[in-house]
PDB file of C-alpha atoms in Angstrom:
ATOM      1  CA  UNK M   1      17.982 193.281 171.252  1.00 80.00           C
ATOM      2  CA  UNK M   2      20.614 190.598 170.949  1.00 95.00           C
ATOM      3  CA  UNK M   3      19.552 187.186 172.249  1.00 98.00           C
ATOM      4  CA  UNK M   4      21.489 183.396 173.009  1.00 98.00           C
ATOM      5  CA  UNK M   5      19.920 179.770 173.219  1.00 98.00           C
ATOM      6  CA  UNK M   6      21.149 176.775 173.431  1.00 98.00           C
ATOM      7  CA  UNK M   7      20.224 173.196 173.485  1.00 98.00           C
ATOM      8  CA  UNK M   8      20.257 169.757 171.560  1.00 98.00           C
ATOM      9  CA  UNK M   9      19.189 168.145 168.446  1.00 98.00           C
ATOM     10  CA  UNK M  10      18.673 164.912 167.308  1.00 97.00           C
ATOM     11  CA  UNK M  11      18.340 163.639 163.626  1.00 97.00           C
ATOM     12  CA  UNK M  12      15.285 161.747 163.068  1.00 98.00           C
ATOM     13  CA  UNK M  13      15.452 160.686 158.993  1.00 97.00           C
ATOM     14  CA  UNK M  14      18.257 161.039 156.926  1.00 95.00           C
ATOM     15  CA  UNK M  15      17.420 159.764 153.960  1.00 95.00           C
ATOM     16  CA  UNK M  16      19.877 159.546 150.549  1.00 91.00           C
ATOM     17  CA  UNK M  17      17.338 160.878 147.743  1.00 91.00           C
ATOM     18  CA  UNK M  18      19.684 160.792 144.722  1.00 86.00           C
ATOM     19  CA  UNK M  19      23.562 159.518 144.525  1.00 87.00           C
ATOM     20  CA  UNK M  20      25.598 160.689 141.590  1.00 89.00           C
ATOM     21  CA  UNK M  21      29.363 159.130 140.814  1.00 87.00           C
ATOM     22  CA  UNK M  22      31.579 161.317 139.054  1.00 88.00           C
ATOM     23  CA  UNK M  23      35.458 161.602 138.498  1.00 87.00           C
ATOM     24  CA  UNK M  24      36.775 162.451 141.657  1.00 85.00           C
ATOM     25  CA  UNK M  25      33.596 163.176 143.399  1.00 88.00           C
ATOM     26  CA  UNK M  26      30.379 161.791 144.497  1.00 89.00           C
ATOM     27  CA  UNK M  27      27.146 163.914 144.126  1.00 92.00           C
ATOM     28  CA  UNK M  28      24.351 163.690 146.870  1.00 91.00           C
ATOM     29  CA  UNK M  29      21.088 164.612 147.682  1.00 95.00           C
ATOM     30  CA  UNK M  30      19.131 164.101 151.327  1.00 95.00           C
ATOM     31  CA  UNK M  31      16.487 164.354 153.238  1.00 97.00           C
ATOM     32  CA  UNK M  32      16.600 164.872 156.972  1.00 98.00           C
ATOM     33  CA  UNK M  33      14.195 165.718 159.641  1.00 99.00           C
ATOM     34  CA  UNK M  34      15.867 166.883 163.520  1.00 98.00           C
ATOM     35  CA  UNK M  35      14.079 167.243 166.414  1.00 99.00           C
ATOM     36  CA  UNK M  36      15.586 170.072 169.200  1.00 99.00           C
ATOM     37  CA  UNK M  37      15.260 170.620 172.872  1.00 99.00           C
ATOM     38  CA  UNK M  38      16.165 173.403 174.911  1.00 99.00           C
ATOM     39  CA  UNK M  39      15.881 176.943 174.454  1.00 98.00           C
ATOM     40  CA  UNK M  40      14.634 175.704 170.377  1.00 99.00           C
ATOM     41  CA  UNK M  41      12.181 173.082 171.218  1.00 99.00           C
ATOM     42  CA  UNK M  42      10.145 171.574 167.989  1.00 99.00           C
ATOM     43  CA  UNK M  43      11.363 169.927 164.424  1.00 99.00           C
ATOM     44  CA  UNK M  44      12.827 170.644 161.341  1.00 99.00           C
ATOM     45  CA  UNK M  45      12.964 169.859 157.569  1.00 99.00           C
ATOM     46  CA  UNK M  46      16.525 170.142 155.869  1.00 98.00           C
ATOM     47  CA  UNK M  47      17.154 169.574 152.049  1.00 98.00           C
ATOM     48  CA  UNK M  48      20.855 168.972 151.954  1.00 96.00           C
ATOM     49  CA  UNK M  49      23.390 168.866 148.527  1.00 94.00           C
ATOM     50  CA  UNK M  50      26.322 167.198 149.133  1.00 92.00           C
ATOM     51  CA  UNK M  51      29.693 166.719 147.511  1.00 92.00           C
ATOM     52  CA  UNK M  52      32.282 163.919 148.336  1.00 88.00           C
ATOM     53  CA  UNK M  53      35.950 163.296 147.265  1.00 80.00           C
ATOM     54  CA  UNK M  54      37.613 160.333 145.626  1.00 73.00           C
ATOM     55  CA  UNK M  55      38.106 159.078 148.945  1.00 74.00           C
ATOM     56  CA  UNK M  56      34.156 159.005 150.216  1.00 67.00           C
ATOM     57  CA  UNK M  57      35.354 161.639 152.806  1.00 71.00           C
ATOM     58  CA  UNK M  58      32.940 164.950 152.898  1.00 69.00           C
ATOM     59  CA  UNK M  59      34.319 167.690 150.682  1.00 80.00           C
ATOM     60  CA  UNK M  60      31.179 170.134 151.174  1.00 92.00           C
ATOM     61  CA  UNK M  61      27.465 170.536 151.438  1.00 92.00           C
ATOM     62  CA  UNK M  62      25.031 173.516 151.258  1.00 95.00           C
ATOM     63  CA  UNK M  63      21.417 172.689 152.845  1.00 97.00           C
ATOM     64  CA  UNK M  64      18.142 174.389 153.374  1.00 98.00           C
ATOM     65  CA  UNK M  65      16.359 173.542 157.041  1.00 99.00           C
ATOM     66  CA  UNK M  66      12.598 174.533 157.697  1.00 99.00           C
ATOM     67  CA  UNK M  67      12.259 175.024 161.438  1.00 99.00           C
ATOM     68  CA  UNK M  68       9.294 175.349 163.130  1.00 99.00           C
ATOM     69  CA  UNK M  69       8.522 175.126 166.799  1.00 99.00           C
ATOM     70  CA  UNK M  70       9.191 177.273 170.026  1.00 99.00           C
ATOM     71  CA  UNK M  71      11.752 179.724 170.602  1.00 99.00           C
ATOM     72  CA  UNK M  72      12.367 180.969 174.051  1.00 98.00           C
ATOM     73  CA  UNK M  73       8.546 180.782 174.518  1.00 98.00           C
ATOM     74  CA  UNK M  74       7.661 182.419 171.050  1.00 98.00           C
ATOM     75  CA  UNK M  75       5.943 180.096 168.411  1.00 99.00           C
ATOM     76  CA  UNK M  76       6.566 180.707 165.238  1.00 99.00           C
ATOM     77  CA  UNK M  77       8.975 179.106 162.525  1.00 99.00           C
ATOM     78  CA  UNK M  78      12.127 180.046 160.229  1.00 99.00           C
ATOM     79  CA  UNK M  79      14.889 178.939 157.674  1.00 99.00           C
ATOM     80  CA  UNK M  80      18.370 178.369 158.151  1.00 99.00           C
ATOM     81  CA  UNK M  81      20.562 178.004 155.223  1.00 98.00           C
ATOM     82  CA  UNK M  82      23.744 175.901 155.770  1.00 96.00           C
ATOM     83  CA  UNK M  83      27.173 176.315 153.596  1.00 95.00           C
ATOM     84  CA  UNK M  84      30.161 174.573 154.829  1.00 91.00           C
ATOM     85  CA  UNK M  85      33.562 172.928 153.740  1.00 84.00           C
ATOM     86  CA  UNK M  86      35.844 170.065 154.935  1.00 74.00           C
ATOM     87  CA  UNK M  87      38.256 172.925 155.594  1.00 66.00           C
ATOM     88  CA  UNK M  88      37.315 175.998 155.821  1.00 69.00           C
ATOM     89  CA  UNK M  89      34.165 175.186 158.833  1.00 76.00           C
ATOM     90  CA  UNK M  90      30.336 175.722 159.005  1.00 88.00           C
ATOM     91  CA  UNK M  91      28.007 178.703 158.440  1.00 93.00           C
ATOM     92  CA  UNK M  92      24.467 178.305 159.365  1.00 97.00           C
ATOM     93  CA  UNK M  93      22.335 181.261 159.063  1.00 98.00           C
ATOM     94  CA  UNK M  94      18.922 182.598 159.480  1.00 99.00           C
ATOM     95  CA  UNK M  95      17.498 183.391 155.973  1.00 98.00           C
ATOM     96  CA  UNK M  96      16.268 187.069 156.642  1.00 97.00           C
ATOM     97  CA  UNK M  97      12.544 187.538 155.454  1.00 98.00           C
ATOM     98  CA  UNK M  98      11.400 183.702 156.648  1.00 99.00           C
ATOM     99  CA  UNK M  99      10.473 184.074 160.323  1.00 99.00           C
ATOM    100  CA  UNK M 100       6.818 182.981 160.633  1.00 99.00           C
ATOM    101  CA  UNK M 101       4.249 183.963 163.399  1.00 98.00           C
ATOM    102  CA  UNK M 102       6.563 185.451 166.859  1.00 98.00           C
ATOM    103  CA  UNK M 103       9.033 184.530 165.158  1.00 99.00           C
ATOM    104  CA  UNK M 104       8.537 187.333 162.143  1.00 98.00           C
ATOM    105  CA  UNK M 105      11.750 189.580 161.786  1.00 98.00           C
ATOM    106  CA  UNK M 106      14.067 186.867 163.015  1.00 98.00           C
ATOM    107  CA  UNK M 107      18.042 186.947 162.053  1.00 98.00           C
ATOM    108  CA  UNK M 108      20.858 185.467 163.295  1.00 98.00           C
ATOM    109  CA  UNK M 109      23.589 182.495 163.253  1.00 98.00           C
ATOM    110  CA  UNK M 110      23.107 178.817 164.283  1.00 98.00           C
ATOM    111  CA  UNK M 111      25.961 177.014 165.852  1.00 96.00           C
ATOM    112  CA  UNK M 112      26.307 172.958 166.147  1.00 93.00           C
ATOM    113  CA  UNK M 113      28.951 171.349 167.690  1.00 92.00           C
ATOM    114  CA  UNK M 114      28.734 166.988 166.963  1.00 90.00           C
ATOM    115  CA  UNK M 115      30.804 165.653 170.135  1.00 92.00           C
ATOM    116  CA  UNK M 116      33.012 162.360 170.026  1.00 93.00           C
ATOM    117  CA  UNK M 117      29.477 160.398 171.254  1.00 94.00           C
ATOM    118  CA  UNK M 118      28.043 161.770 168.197  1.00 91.00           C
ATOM    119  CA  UNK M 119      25.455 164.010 170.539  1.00 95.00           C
ATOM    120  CA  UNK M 120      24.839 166.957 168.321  1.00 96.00           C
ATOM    121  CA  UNK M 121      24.569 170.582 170.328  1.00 97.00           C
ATOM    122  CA  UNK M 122      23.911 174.081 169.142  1.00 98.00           C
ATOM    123  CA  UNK M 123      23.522 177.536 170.200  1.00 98.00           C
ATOM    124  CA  UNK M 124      21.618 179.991 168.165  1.00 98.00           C
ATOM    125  CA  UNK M 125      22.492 183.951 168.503  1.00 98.00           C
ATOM    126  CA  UNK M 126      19.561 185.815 167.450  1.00 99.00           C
ATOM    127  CA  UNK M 127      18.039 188.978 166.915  1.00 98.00           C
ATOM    128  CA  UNK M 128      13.862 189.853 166.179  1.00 97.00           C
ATOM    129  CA  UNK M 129      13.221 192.733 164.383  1.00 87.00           C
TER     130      UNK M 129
END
C-alpha cells in the first residue's frame, strides 16, 4: 500500500567539517541536523559531500540523512540518501534495508521544496513492506 505525507523541516546545525580548494572547484564536507513536523515529526542526522564551481555557486552534493522519529503514528527510523545537481534537480531516496522498528520495510522518495522565505517543505511518498 502506497502512502503520502507532508510537512516541514527546519535545519538545526550545519556545520562545514572540512573545505578543500581546488582548480575550478571547491570540495566540502558538513554536518547538519533538521528537525520535521507534520506527517514526519522527529530529527535527523545528514553527512553531506559537496562540490562547488569556480564561481562559489553549488555544482552538486550527495548526502546521507539518519531519520528517526514518527511517521504517520509509526515510530521507528530510516535513511535517505540524497544525489543532486545544479542542473539536472534532486533525488532523495529511502535506502531500502534501513527502516528501524514500524518503520522496518520502508521505501520510497523524499521531496523538498526551499520557498523564496527560505521555509523548507517536503512530501515523502512511501511504501512499508
Amino acid at each position: 500500500m502506497e502512502f503520502k505525507t507532508a510537512g516541514s523541516f527546519e535545519l538545526t546545525t550545519f556545520e562545514p567539517v572540512e573545505t578543500e580548494e581546488r582548480e575550478g572547484a571547491s570540495f566540502g564536507r558538513i554536518r547538519i541536523a533538521k528537525t520535521f513536523t507534520g506527517g514526519l515529526s522527529g530529527t535527523s542526522e545528514v553527512r553531506m559531500l559537496s562540490v562547488g564551481g569556480p564561481d562559489g555557486a553549488p555544482a552538486s552534493y550527495v548526502a546521507v540523512e539518519h531519520v528517526t522519529g514518527e511517521l504517520d503514528g509509526r515510530k521507528g527510523g530510516f535513511v535517505l540518501q540524497h544525489t543532486a545537481w545544479d542542473t539536472a534537480g534532486t533525488t532523495i531516496r529511502v535506502v531500502p534495508g534501513t527502516g528501524s522498528g514500524e518503520l522496518a520495510g520502508i521505501t520510497g522518495e523524499f521531496h523538498l521544496t526551499v520557498d523564496e522565505t527560505g521555509a523548507h517543505t517536503y512530501v515523502l511518498e512511501y511504501e512499508l513492506g
